[in-house]
Amino acid sequence: MSSISILGLGAMGTALARTLLKNGHTVTVWNRTRSRAEPLAGAGAKIAESPAEAIAASELTILCLVDYPAARAVLEQAQEALAGRDLLNLTNGTPGDARELGTWLAAREAIYLDGGIMAIPPMIGGAGALILYSGSRALFDRHSLALEALAESRHLGEDEGLASLYDIALLSGMYGLFSGFLHASALVTSAGGKAVDFLPLLLPWIEAMSGTLPDLAGKIDSGMHGRDVVSNIAMQKIALENIVRASEEQGVAPDFMRPMLRLAGDRVDSGGHGDDISAVVEVIRKRK
């Protein structure tokens, strides 16, 4: 078992600390508001009086704060304690945030691992929780036992920004699903239907369509968007136009659907009418 410090005791930081204590690790906690740390002291954690004291107390320090500026502000209070220390940042942000913090910590001779938590606090320590990591592989390997106690662990590479990038990519897929569901529900309810009654139709349809994703992924990676096309993008553009027109007829705002129609139209206009819908990714990449 290892000694681990947690800086930041919101709902997620508290869940991390409780899980590590449950798994037999020595845990030191610090929070700007000390009262949040006191319940953990009753569970066996030690309370540090400062970030520097917390970092000095343990083999690994985990930051779980509101954002990267907050994490940087806390670390600036403890610069004298950073050299040679293992630091894991589980604060939500962007790839650029992670790389910038990694550079700052490297200049202070700290070892850095960034992470993206794909779970809500009650899931920590249980089945279904996943944490993505990037940065120091050596740090990841040294503390693998503790990290696996928190969630399934996946190291993506030495680039500190990869965990944040994959976190954002997964969230993008989730919000795409939500936006489709919300638009579909608006259409159904505009005619007096109920979203809950629509689900038995929608869920099997989404499951069936998700089976096309491996083929689309292969086309995205190879760039061969015209290979084995069942429904080309010109035909799908017509379907998208009909969705927009039907939405307007029903008094439903087509805001979620217009961007997809525009992107499909751009690909058709550039000569890709025979491509699969995967070709939209080329339009998105050009707008990077």
PDB file of C-alpha atoms in Angstrom:
ATOM      1  CA  MET A   1       0.000   0.000   0.000  1.00  0.00           C
ATOM      2  CA  SER A   2       1.213   3.500  -0.756  1.00  0.00           C
ATOM      3  CA  SER A   3       0.883   6.938   0.788  1.00  0.00           C
ATOM      4  CA  ILE A   4      -1.263   9.322  -1.234  1.00  0.00           C
ATOM      5  CA  SER A   5      -2.288  12.943  -0.762  1.00  0.00           C
ATOM      6  CA  ILE A   6      -5.469  14.449  -2.177  1.00  0.00           C
ATOM      7  CA  LEU A   7      -5.637  18.197  -2.853  1.00  0.00           C
ATOM      8  CA  GLY A   8      -9.245  19.300  -3.307  1.00  0.00           C
ATOM      9  CA  LEU A   9     -12.209  17.707  -1.556  1.00  0.00           C
ATOM     10  CA  GLY A  10     -15.232  18.387  -3.670  1.00  0.00           C
ATOM     11  CA  ALA A  11     -17.548  15.477  -4.405  1.00  0.00           C
ATOM     12  CA  MET A  12     -14.986  13.764  -6.657  1.00  0.00           C
ATOM     13  CA  GLY A  13     -11.939  14.418  -4.464  1.00  0.00           C
ATOM     14  CA  THR A  14     -13.815  13.055  -1.454  1.00  0.00           C
ATOM     15  CA  ALA A  15     -14.827   9.937  -3.408  1.00  0.00           C
ATOM     16  CA  LEU A  16     -11.184   9.382  -4.409  1.00  0.00           C
ATOM     17  CA  ALA A  17      -9.997   9.754  -0.818  1.00  0.00           C
ATOM     18  CA  ARG A  18     -12.643   7.421   0.624  1.00  0.00           C
ATOM     19  CA  THR A  19     -11.899   4.757  -1.992  1.00  0.00           C
ATOM     20  CA  LEU A  20      -8.174   4.861  -1.306  1.00  0.00           C
ATOM     21  CA  LEU A  21      -8.762   4.634   2.450  1.00  0.00           C
ATOM     22  CA  LYS A  22     -11.089   1.671   1.914  1.00  0.00           C
ATOM     23  CA  ASN A  23      -8.319  -0.057  -0.041  1.00  0.00           C
ATOM     24  CA  GLY A  24      -5.786   0.338   2.744  1.00  0.00           C
ATOM     25  CA  HIS A  25      -3.724   3.278   1.469  1.00  0.00           C
ATOM     26  CA  THR A  26      -2.380   5.966   3.771  1.00  0.00           C
ATOM     27  CA  VAL A  27      -4.221   9.128   2.790  1.00  0.00           C
ATOM     28  CA  THR A  28      -3.427  12.756   3.560  1.00  0.00           C
ATOM     29  CA  VAL A  29      -5.954  15.400   2.537  1.00  0.00           C
ATOM     30  CA  TRP A  30      -5.946  19.150   2.091  1.00  0.00           C
ATOM     31  CA  ASN A  31      -8.755  21.495   1.183  1.00  0.00           C
ATOM     32  CA  ARG A  32      -8.939  25.264   1.228  1.00  0.00           C
ATOM     33  CA  THR A  33     -11.975  24.940   3.509  1.00  0.00           C
ATOM     34  CA  ARG A  34     -10.784  22.661   6.309  1.00  0.00           C
ATOM     35  CA  SER A  35     -14.277  21.607   7.364  1.00  0.00           C
ATOM     36  CA  ARG A  36     -14.540  19.460   4.221  1.00  0.00           C
ATOM     37  CA  ALA A  37     -11.523  17.450   5.344  1.00  0.00           C
ATOM     38  CA  GLU A  38     -12.743  16.680   8.861  1.00  0.00           C
ATOM     39  CA  PRO A  39     -15.192  13.860   7.935  1.00  0.00           C
ATOM     40  CA  LEU A  40     -12.320  12.107   6.156  1.00  0.00           C
ATOM     41  CA  ALA A  41     -10.179  12.415   9.281  1.00  0.00           C
ATOM     42  CA  GLY A  42     -12.841  10.395  11.055  1.00  0.00           C
ATOM     43  CA  ALA A  43     -12.382   7.720   8.366  1.00  0.00           C
ATOM     44  CA  GLY A  44      -8.621   7.572   8.937  1.00  0.00           C
ATOM     45  CA  ALA A  45      -7.171  10.320   6.757  1.00  0.00           C
ATOM     46  CA  LYS A  46      -4.559  12.796   7.948  1.00  0.00           C
ATOM     47  CA  ILE A  47      -5.266  16.496   7.424  1.00  0.00           C
ATOM     48  CA  ALA A  48      -2.453  18.666   6.069  1.00  0.00           C
ATOM     49  CA  GLU A  49      -2.330  22.342   6.927  1.00  0.00           C
ATOM     50  CA  SER A  50      -0.979  23.391   3.520  1.00  0.00           C
ATOM     51  CA  PRO A  51      -0.524  22.046  -0.015  1.00  0.00           C
ATOM     52  CA  ALA A  52       3.228  21.815   0.565  1.00  0.00           C
ATOM     53  CA  GLU A  53       2.721  19.726   3.710  1.00  0.00           C
ATOM     54  CA  ALA A  54       0.358  17.398   1.832  1.00  0.00           C
ATOM     55  CA  ILE A  55       2.765  16.931  -1.072  1.00  0.00           C
ATOM     56  CA  ALA A  56       5.704  16.265   1.251  1.00  0.00           C
ATOM     57  CA  ALA A  57       3.681  13.666   3.171  1.00  0.00           C
ATOM     58  CA  SER A  58       3.103  11.191   0.367  1.00  0.00           C
ATOM     59  CA  GLU A  59       4.627   9.238  -2.500  1.00  0.00           C
ATOM     60  CA  LEU A  60       1.852  10.433  -4.829  1.00  0.00           C
ATOM     61  CA  THR A  61      -0.236  13.600  -4.781  1.00  0.00           C
ATOM     62  CA  ILE A  62      -3.564  13.771  -6.627  1.00  0.00           C
ATOM     63  CA  LEU A  63      -5.063  17.131  -7.514  1.00  0.00           C
ATOM     64  CA  CYS A  64      -8.827  17.265  -8.049  1.00  0.00           C
ATOM     65  CA  LEU A  65      -9.821  20.900  -8.261  1.00  0.00           C
ATOM     66  CA  VAL A  66     -12.336  23.001 -10.154  1.00  0.00           C
ATOM     67  CA  ASP A  67     -10.045  23.910 -13.078  1.00  0.00           C
ATOM     68  CA  TYR A  68      -6.413  24.225 -14.149  1.00  0.00           C
ATOM     69  CA  PRO A  69      -5.951  27.812 -12.917  1.00  0.00           C
ATOM     70  CA  ALA A  70      -7.048  26.620  -9.482  1.00  0.00           C
ATOM     71  CA  ALA A  71      -4.631  23.686  -9.674  1.00  0.00           C
ATOM     72  CA  ARG A  72      -1.792  25.980 -10.705  1.00  0.00           C
ATOM     73  CA  ALA A  73      -2.609  28.403  -7.877  1.00  0.00           C
ATOM     74  CA  VAL A  74      -2.476  25.594  -5.316  1.00  0.00           C
ATOM     75  CA  LEU A  75       0.807  24.256  -6.693  1.00  0.00           C
ATOM     76  CA  GLU A  76       2.354  27.725  -6.656  1.00  0.00           C
ATOM     77  CA  GLN A  77       1.866  27.680  -2.887  1.00  0.00           C
ATOM     78  CA  ALA A  78       3.983  24.524  -2.692  1.00  0.00           C
ATOM     79  CA  GLN A  79       6.820  25.098  -5.144  1.00  0.00           C
ATOM     80  CA  GLU A  80       9.465  24.227  -2.574  1.00  0.00           C
ATOM     81  CA  ALA A  81       7.941  20.748  -2.204  1.00  0.00           C
ATOM     82  CA  LEU A  82       7.599  19.829  -5.895  1.00  0.00           C
ATOM     83  CA  ALA A  83      11.068  18.651  -6.938  1.00  0.00           C
ATOM     84  CA  GLY A  84      11.176  14.885  -7.432  1.00  0.00           C
ATOM     85  CA  ARG A  85       7.524  14.416  -6.476  1.00  0.00           C
ATOM     86  CA  ASP A  86       4.908  12.359  -8.323  1.00  0.00           C
ATOM     87  CA  LEU A  87       1.882  14.491  -9.199  1.00  0.00           C
ATOM     88  CA  LEU A  88      -1.373  13.327 -10.784  1.00  0.00           C
ATOM     89  CA  ASN A  89      -3.825  15.967 -11.923  1.00  0.00           C
ATOM     90  CA  LEU A  90      -7.448  14.837 -12.320  1.00  0.00           C
ATOM     91  CA  THR A  91      -8.804  18.334 -12.864  1.00  0.00           C
ATOM     92  CA  ASN A  92     -11.043  18.818 -15.901  1.00  0.00           C
ATOM     93  CA  GLY A  93      -9.635  20.945 -18.721  1.00  0.00           C
ATOM     94  CA  THR A  94      -8.270  20.953 -22.260  1.00  0.00           C
ATOM     95  CA  PRO A  95      -5.204  19.287 -23.826  1.00  0.00           C
ATOM     96  CA  GLY A  96      -3.511  22.677 -23.915  1.00  0.00           C
ATOM     97  CA  ASP A  97      -4.145  23.165 -20.192  1.00  0.00           C
ATOM     98  CA  ALA A  98      -2.544  19.797 -19.431  1.00  0.00           C
ATOM     99  CA  ARG A  99       0.522  20.411 -21.598  1.00  0.00           C
ATOM    100  CA  GLU A 100       1.050  23.877 -20.129  1.00  0.00           C
ATOM    101  CA  LEU A 101       0.876  22.536 -16.575  1.00  0.00           C
ATOM    102  CA  GLY A 102       3.188  19.681 -17.527  1.00  0.00           C
ATOM    103  CA  THR A 103       5.776  22.159 -18.819  1.00  0.00           C
ATOM    104  CA  TRP A 104       5.465  24.255 -15.665  1.00  0.00           C
ATOM    105  CA  LEU A 105       5.950  21.220 -13.415  1.00  0.00           C
ATOM    106  CA  ALA A 106       8.867  19.887 -15.458  1.00  0.00           C
ATOM    107  CA  ALA A 107      10.662  23.179 -14.889  1.00  0.00           C
ATOM    108  CA  ARG A 108      10.279  22.477 -11.162  1.00  0.00           C
ATOM    109  CA  GLU A 109      11.534  18.885 -11.534  1.00  0.00           C
ATOM    110  CA  ALA A 110       8.210  17.252 -10.653  1.00  0.00           C
ATOM    111  CA  ILE A 111       6.978  14.085 -12.374  1.00  0.00           C
ATOM    112  CA  TYR A 112       3.580  14.626 -13.959  1.00  0.00           C
ATOM    113  CA  LEU A 113       0.641  12.478 -15.010  1.00  0.00           C
ATOM    114  CA  ASP A 114      -2.617  13.946 -16.250  1.00  0.00           C
ATOM    115  CA  GLY A 115      -5.965  12.186 -16.071  1.00  0.00           C
ATOM    116  CA  GLY A 116      -9.534  12.355 -17.301  1.00  0.00           C
ATOM    117  CA  ILE A 117     -12.224  10.779 -15.119  1.00  0.00           C
ATOM    118  CA  MET A 118     -14.982   9.092 -17.114  1.00  0.00           C
ATOM    119  CA  ALA A 119     -17.267   8.553 -14.139  1.00  0.00           C
ATOM    120  CA  ILE A 120     -19.366  10.366 -11.567  1.00  0.00           C
ATOM    121  CA  PRO A 121     -18.308  10.316  -7.876  1.00  0.00           C
ATOM    122  CA  PRO A 122     -20.545   7.386  -6.785  1.00  0.00           C
ATOM    123  CA  MET A 123     -18.930   5.203  -9.468  1.00  0.00           C
ATOM    124  CA  ILE A 124     -15.375   5.606  -8.149  1.00  0.00           C
ATOM    125  CA  GLY A 125     -14.026   2.282  -6.930  1.00  0.00           C
ATOM    126  CA  GLY A 126     -16.798   0.341  -8.655  1.00  0.00           C
ATOM    127  CA  ALA A 127     -17.522  -1.379 -11.930  1.00  0.00           C
ATOM    128  CA  GLY A 128     -17.890   0.877 -14.953  1.00  0.00           C
ATOM    129  CA  ALA A 129     -15.584   3.654 -13.778  1.00  0.00           C
ATOM    130  CA  LEU A 130     -12.748   4.548 -16.156  1.00  0.00           C
ATOM    131  CA  ILE A 131      -9.877   7.000 -15.790  1.00  0.00           C
ATOM    132  CA  LEU A 132      -7.745   7.908 -18.792  1.00  0.00           C
ATOM    133  CA  TYR A 133      -4.113   8.853 -18.163  1.00  0.00           C
ATOM    134  CA  SER A 134      -1.339  10.511 -20.147  1.00  0.00           C
ATOM    135  CA  GLY A 135       2.108  11.754 -19.276  1.00  0.00           C
ATOM    136  CA  SER A 136       4.757   9.908 -17.289  1.00  0.00           C
ATOM    137  CA  ARG A 137       4.434   6.164 -17.896  1.00  0.00           C
ATOM    138  CA  ALA A 138       6.882   5.519 -15.083  1.00  0.00           C
ATOM    139  CA  LEU A 139       4.617   7.334 -12.618  1.00  0.00           C
ATOM    140  CA  PHE A 140       1.611   5.414 -13.930  1.00  0.00           C
ATOM    141  CA  ASP A 141       3.403   2.085 -13.451  1.00  0.00           C
ATOM    142  CA  ARG A 142       4.699   2.987  -9.980  1.00  0.00           C
ATOM    143  CA  HIS A 143       1.214   3.677  -8.665  1.00  0.00           C
ATOM    144  CA  SER A 144      -0.793   1.192 -10.708  1.00  0.00           C
ATOM    145  CA  LEU A 145      -2.216  -0.571  -7.640  1.00  0.00           C
ATOM    146  CA  ALA A 146      -3.700   2.646  -6.256  1.00  0.00           C
ATOM    147  CA  LEU A 147      -4.930   3.797  -9.654  1.00  0.00           C
ATOM    148  CA  GLU A 148      -6.689   0.498 -10.324  1.00  0.00           C
ATOM    149  CA  ALA A 149      -8.423   0.814  -6.946  1.00  0.00           C
ATOM    150  CA  LEU A 150     -10.064   4.010  -8.197  1.00  0.00           C
ATOM    151  CA  ALA A 151     -11.203   2.811 -11.628  1.00  0.00           C
ATOM    152  CA  GLU A 152     -10.181   0.917 -14.710  1.00  0.00           C
ATOM    153  CA  SER A 153      -6.962   2.606 -15.843  1.00  0.00           C
ATOM    154  CA  ARG A 154      -5.897   3.336 -19.415  1.00  0.00           C
ATOM    155  CA  HIS A 155      -2.542   5.006 -20.213  1.00  0.00           C
ATOM    156  CA  LEU A 156      -2.744   6.706 -23.621  1.00  0.00           C
ATOM    157  CA  GLY A 157       0.805   7.955 -24.115  1.00  0.00           C
ATOM    158  CA  GLU A 158       3.515  10.292 -22.871  1.00  0.00           C
ATOM    159  CA  ASP A 159       1.875  13.421 -24.314  1.00  0.00           C
ATOM    160  CA  GLU A 160       0.225  15.019 -21.255  1.00  0.00           C
ATOM    161  CA  GLY A 161      -2.651  16.351 -23.376  1.00  0.00           C
ATOM    162  CA  LEU A 162      -3.980  12.992 -24.586  1.00  0.00           C
ATOM    163  CA  ALA A 163      -6.124  12.184 -21.536  1.00  0.00           C
ATOM    164  CA  SER A 164      -7.932  15.520 -21.820  1.00  0.00           C
ATOM    165  CA  LEU A 165      -8.283  15.106 -25.585  1.00  0.00           C
ATOM    166  CA  TYR A 166      -9.859  11.636 -25.290  1.00  0.00           C
ATOM    167  CA  ASP A 167     -12.029  12.840 -22.393  1.00  0.00           C
ATOM    168  CA  ILE A 168     -13.371  15.666 -24.580  1.00  0.00           C
ATOM    169  CA  ALA A 169     -13.810  13.274 -27.521  1.00  0.00           C
ATOM    170  CA  LEU A 170     -15.861  10.856 -25.416  1.00  0.00           C
ATOM    171  CA  LEU A 171     -17.978  13.706 -24.075  1.00  0.00           C
ATOM    172  CA  SER A 172     -18.489  14.904 -27.656  1.00  0.00           C
ATOM    173  CA  GLY A 173     -19.931  11.512 -28.569  1.00  0.00           C
ATOM    174  CA  MET A 174     -22.168  11.616 -25.504  1.00  0.00           C
ATOM    175  CA  TYR A 175     -23.517  15.096 -26.233  1.00  0.00           C
ATOM    176  CA  GLY A 176     -24.086  14.117 -29.849  1.00  0.00           C
ATOM    177  CA  LEU A 177     -26.260  11.268 -28.586  1.00  0.00           C
ATOM    178  CA  PHE A 178     -28.084  13.582 -26.196  1.00  0.00           C
ATOM    179  CA  SER A 179     -28.714  16.180 -28.894  1.00  0.00           C
ATOM    180  CA  GLY A 180     -30.194  13.554 -31.222  1.00  0.00           C
ATOM    181  CA  PHE A 181     -32.424  12.245 -28.439  1.00  0.00           C
ATOM    182  CA  LEU A 182     -33.589  15.739 -27.472  1.00  0.00           C
ATOM    183  CA  HIS A 183     -34.418  16.657 -31.073  1.00  0.00           C
ATOM    184  CA  ALA A 184     -36.238  13.374 -31.652  1.00  0.00           C
ATOM    185  CA  SER A 185     -38.207  13.885 -28.427  1.00  0.00           C
ATOM    186  CA  ALA A 186     -39.163  17.415 -29.478  1.00  0.00           C
ATOM    187  CA  LEU A 187     -40.522  16.071 -32.764  1.00  0.00           C
ATOM    188  CA  VAL A 188     -42.550  13.316 -31.126  1.00  0.00           C
ATOM    189  CA  THR A 189     -43.973  15.518 -28.390  1.00  0.00           C
ATOM    190  CA  SER A 190     -44.864  18.230 -30.927  1.00  0.00           C
ATOM    191  CA  ALA A 191     -47.577  15.838 -32.158  1.00  0.00           C
ATOM    192  CA  GLY A 192     -48.801  14.926 -28.687  1.00  0.00           C
ATOM    193  CA  GLY A 193     -46.601  11.860 -28.175  1.00  0.00           C
ATOM    194  CA  LYS A 194     -44.537  11.112 -25.088  1.00  0.00           C
ATOM    195  CA  ALA A 195     -40.767  10.724 -25.030  1.00  0.00           C
ATOM    196  CA  VAL A 196     -40.996   7.746 -22.683  1.00  0.00           C
ATOM    197  CA  ASP A 197     -43.297   5.944 -25.128  1.00  0.00           C
ATOM    198  CA  PHE A 198     -40.914   6.713 -27.996  1.00  0.00           C
ATOM    199  CA  LEU A 199     -37.909   5.081 -26.308  1.00  0.00           C
ATOM    200  CA  PRO A 200     -38.866   1.472 -27.191  1.00  0.00           C
ATOM    201  CA  LEU A 201     -38.584   2.521 -30.840  1.00  0.00           C
ATOM    202  CA  LEU A 202     -35.500   4.717 -30.469  1.00  0.00           C
ATOM    203  CA  LEU A 203     -33.241   2.504 -28.370  1.00  0.00           C
ATOM    204  CA  PRO A 204     -33.180  -0.523 -30.720  1.00  0.00           C
ATOM    205  CA  TRP A 205     -32.692   1.848 -33.678  1.00  0.00           C
ATOM    206  CA  ILE A 206     -29.677   3.497 -32.038  1.00  0.00           C
ATOM    207  CA  GLU A 207     -28.256   0.092 -31.131  1.00  0.00           C
ATOM    208  CA  ALA A 208     -28.671  -1.122 -34.706  1.00  0.00           C
ATOM    209  CA  MET A 209     -27.070   2.030 -36.163  1.00  0.00           C
ATOM    210  CA  SER A 210     -24.150   1.818 -33.727  1.00  0.00           C
ATOM    211  CA  GLY A 211     -23.202  -1.357 -35.543  1.00  0.00           C
ATOM    212  CA  THR A 212     -22.124   0.782 -38.510  1.00  0.00           C
ATOM    213  CA  LEU A 213     -19.509   2.654 -36.455  1.00  0.00           C
ATOM    214  CA  PRO A 214     -16.628   0.178 -36.988  1.00  0.00           C
ATOM    215  CA  ASP A 215     -17.062   0.533 -40.765  1.00  0.00           C
ATOM    216  CA  LEU A 216     -17.182   4.328 -40.512  1.00  0.00           C
ATOM    217  CA  ALA A 217     -14.122   4.331 -38.241  1.00  0.00           C
ATOM    218  CA  GLY A 218     -12.199   2.304 -40.820  1.00  0.00           C
ATOM    219  CA  LYS A 219     -13.139   4.778 -43.533  1.00  0.00           C
ATOM    220  CA  ILE A 220     -12.083   7.714 -41.368  1.00  0.00           C
ATOM    221  CA  ASP A 221      -8.667   6.153 -40.670  1.00  0.00           C
ATOM    222  CA  SER A 222      -8.074   5.083 -44.277  1.00  0.00           C
ATOM    223  CA  GLY A 223      -9.649   8.096 -45.977  1.00  0.00           C
ATOM    224  CA  MET A 224     -11.512   5.662 -48.270  1.00  0.00           C
ATOM    225  CA  HIS A 225     -14.962   7.185 -47.799  1.00  0.00           C
ATOM    226  CA  GLY A 226     -16.226   5.851 -51.129  1.00  0.00           C
ATOM    227  CA  ARG A 227     -15.627   2.192 -50.269  1.00  0.00           C
ATOM    228  CA  ASP A 228     -18.677  -0.117 -49.943  1.00  0.00           C
ATOM    229  CA  VAL A 229     -21.150   2.744 -49.571  1.00  0.00           C
ATOM    230  CA  VAL A 230     -24.727   1.677 -48.845  1.00  0.00           C
ATOM    231  CA  SER A 231     -26.273   5.143 -48.460  1.00  0.00           C
ATOM    232  CA  ASN A 232     -24.185   7.925 -49.959  1.00  0.00           C
ATOM    233  CA  ILE A 233     -23.884  11.369 -48.483  1.00  0.00           C
ATOM    234  CA  ALA A 234     -25.969  12.977 -51.240  1.00  0.00           C
ATOM    235  CA  MET A 235     -28.902  10.762 -50.225  1.00  0.00           C
ATOM    236  CA  GLN A 236     -28.269  11.443 -46.547  1.00  0.00           C
ATOM    237  CA  LYS A 237     -28.208  15.183 -47.259  1.00  0.00           C
ATOM    238  CA  ILE A 238     -31.768  14.854 -48.584  1.00  0.00           C
ATOM    239  CA  ALA A 239     -32.751  13.048 -45.380  1.00  0.00           C
ATOM    240  CA  LEU A 240     -31.205  15.842 -43.321  1.00  0.00           C
ATOM    241  CA  GLU A 241     -33.071  18.448 -45.386  1.00  0.00           C
ATOM    242  CA  ASN A 242     -36.309  16.598 -44.699  1.00  0.00           C
ATOM    243  CA  ILE A 243     -35.568  16.529 -40.968  1.00  0.00           C
ATOM    244  CA  VAL A 244     -35.048  20.290 -40.999  1.00  0.00           C
ATOM    245  CA  ARG A 245     -38.216  20.929 -43.034  1.00  0.00           C
ATOM    246  CA  ALA A 246     -40.317  18.575 -40.894  1.00  0.00           C
ATOM    247  CA  SER A 247     -39.002  20.221 -37.739  1.00  0.00           C
ATOM    248  CA  GLU A 248     -40.019  23.657 -38.983  1.00  0.00           C
ATOM    249  CA  GLU A 249     -43.468  22.343 -39.945  1.00  0.00           C
ATOM    250  CA  GLN A 250     -43.877  20.987 -36.414  1.00  0.00           C
ATOM    251  CA  GLY A 251     -42.674  24.192 -34.770  1.00  0.00           C
ATOM    252  CA  VAL A 252     -39.466  22.508 -33.583  1.00  0.00           C
ATOM    253  CA  ALA A 253     -36.186  24.414 -33.817  1.00  0.00           C
ATOM    254  CA  PRO A 254     -33.791  22.474 -36.106  1.00  0.00           C
ATOM    255  CA  ASP A 255     -30.734  23.928 -34.359  1.00  0.00           C
ATOM    256  CA  PHE A 256     -29.146  20.548 -33.602  1.00  0.00           C
ATOM    257  CA  MET A 257     -29.578  19.332 -37.182  1.00  0.00           C
ATOM    258  CA  ARG A 258     -28.571  22.356 -39.258  1.00  0.00           C
ATOM    259  CA  PRO A 259     -24.805  21.964 -38.608  1.00  0.00           C
ATOM    260  CA  MET A 260     -24.868  18.359 -39.833  1.00  0.00           C
ATOM    261  CA  LEU A 261     -26.851  19.396 -42.923  1.00  0.00           C
ATOM    262  CA  ARG A 262     -24.367  22.183 -43.649  1.00  0.00           C
ATOM    263  CA  LEU A 263     -21.352  19.899 -43.286  1.00  0.00           C
ATOM    264  CA  ALA A 264     -22.888  17.191 -45.477  1.00  0.00           C
ATOM    265  CA  GLY A 265     -23.734  19.853 -48.055  1.00  0.00           C
ATOM    266  CA  ASP A 266     -20.166  21.107 -48.075  1.00  0.00           C
ATOM    267  CA  ARG A 267     -18.872  17.612 -48.824  1.00  0.00           C
ATOM    268  CA  VAL A 268     -21.421  17.099 -51.618  1.00  0.00           C
ATOM    269  CA  ASP A 269     -20.580  20.512 -53.114  1.00  0.00           C
ATOM    270  CA  SER A 270     -16.888  19.591 -53.170  1.00  0.00           C
ATOM    271  CA  GLY A 271     -17.602  16.538 -55.317  1.00  0.00           C
ATOM    272  CA  GLY A 272     -18.001  13.899 -52.639  1.00  0.00           C
ATOM    273  CA  HIS A 273     -21.634  13.050 -53.322  1.00  0.00           C
ATOM    274  CA  GLY A 274     -20.832   9.317 -53.589  1.00  0.00           C
ATOM    275  CA  ASP A 275     -19.005   9.183 -50.260  1.00  0.00           C
ATOM    276  CA  ASP A 276     -20.287   7.710 -47.033  1.00  0.00           C
ATOM    277  CA  ILE A 277     -21.333   9.989 -44.166  1.00  0.00           C
ATOM    278  CA  SER A 278     -17.843   9.405 -42.690  1.00  0.00           C
ATOM    279  CA  ALA A 279     -16.545  11.952 -45.219  1.00  0.00           C
ATOM    280  CA  VAL A 280     -17.972  14.760 -43.095  1.00  0.00           C
ATOM    281  CA  VAL A 281     -14.887  14.321 -40.918  1.00  0.00           C
ATOM    282  CA  GLU A 282     -12.769  15.736 -43.771  1.00  0.00           C
ATOM    283  CA  VAL A 283     -14.835  18.940 -43.736  1.00  0.00           C
ATOM    284  CA  ILE A 284     -14.466  19.223 -39.977  1.00  0.00           C
ATOM    285  CA  ARG A 285     -10.700  18.700 -40.190  1.00  0.00           C
ATOM    286  CA  LYS A 286     -10.389  21.463 -42.793  1.00  0.00           C
ATOM    287  CA  ARG A 287     -12.030  23.842 -40.346  1.00  0.00           C
ATOM    288  CA  LYS A 288      -9.563  23.032 -37.568  1.00  0.00           C
TER     289      LYS A 288
END
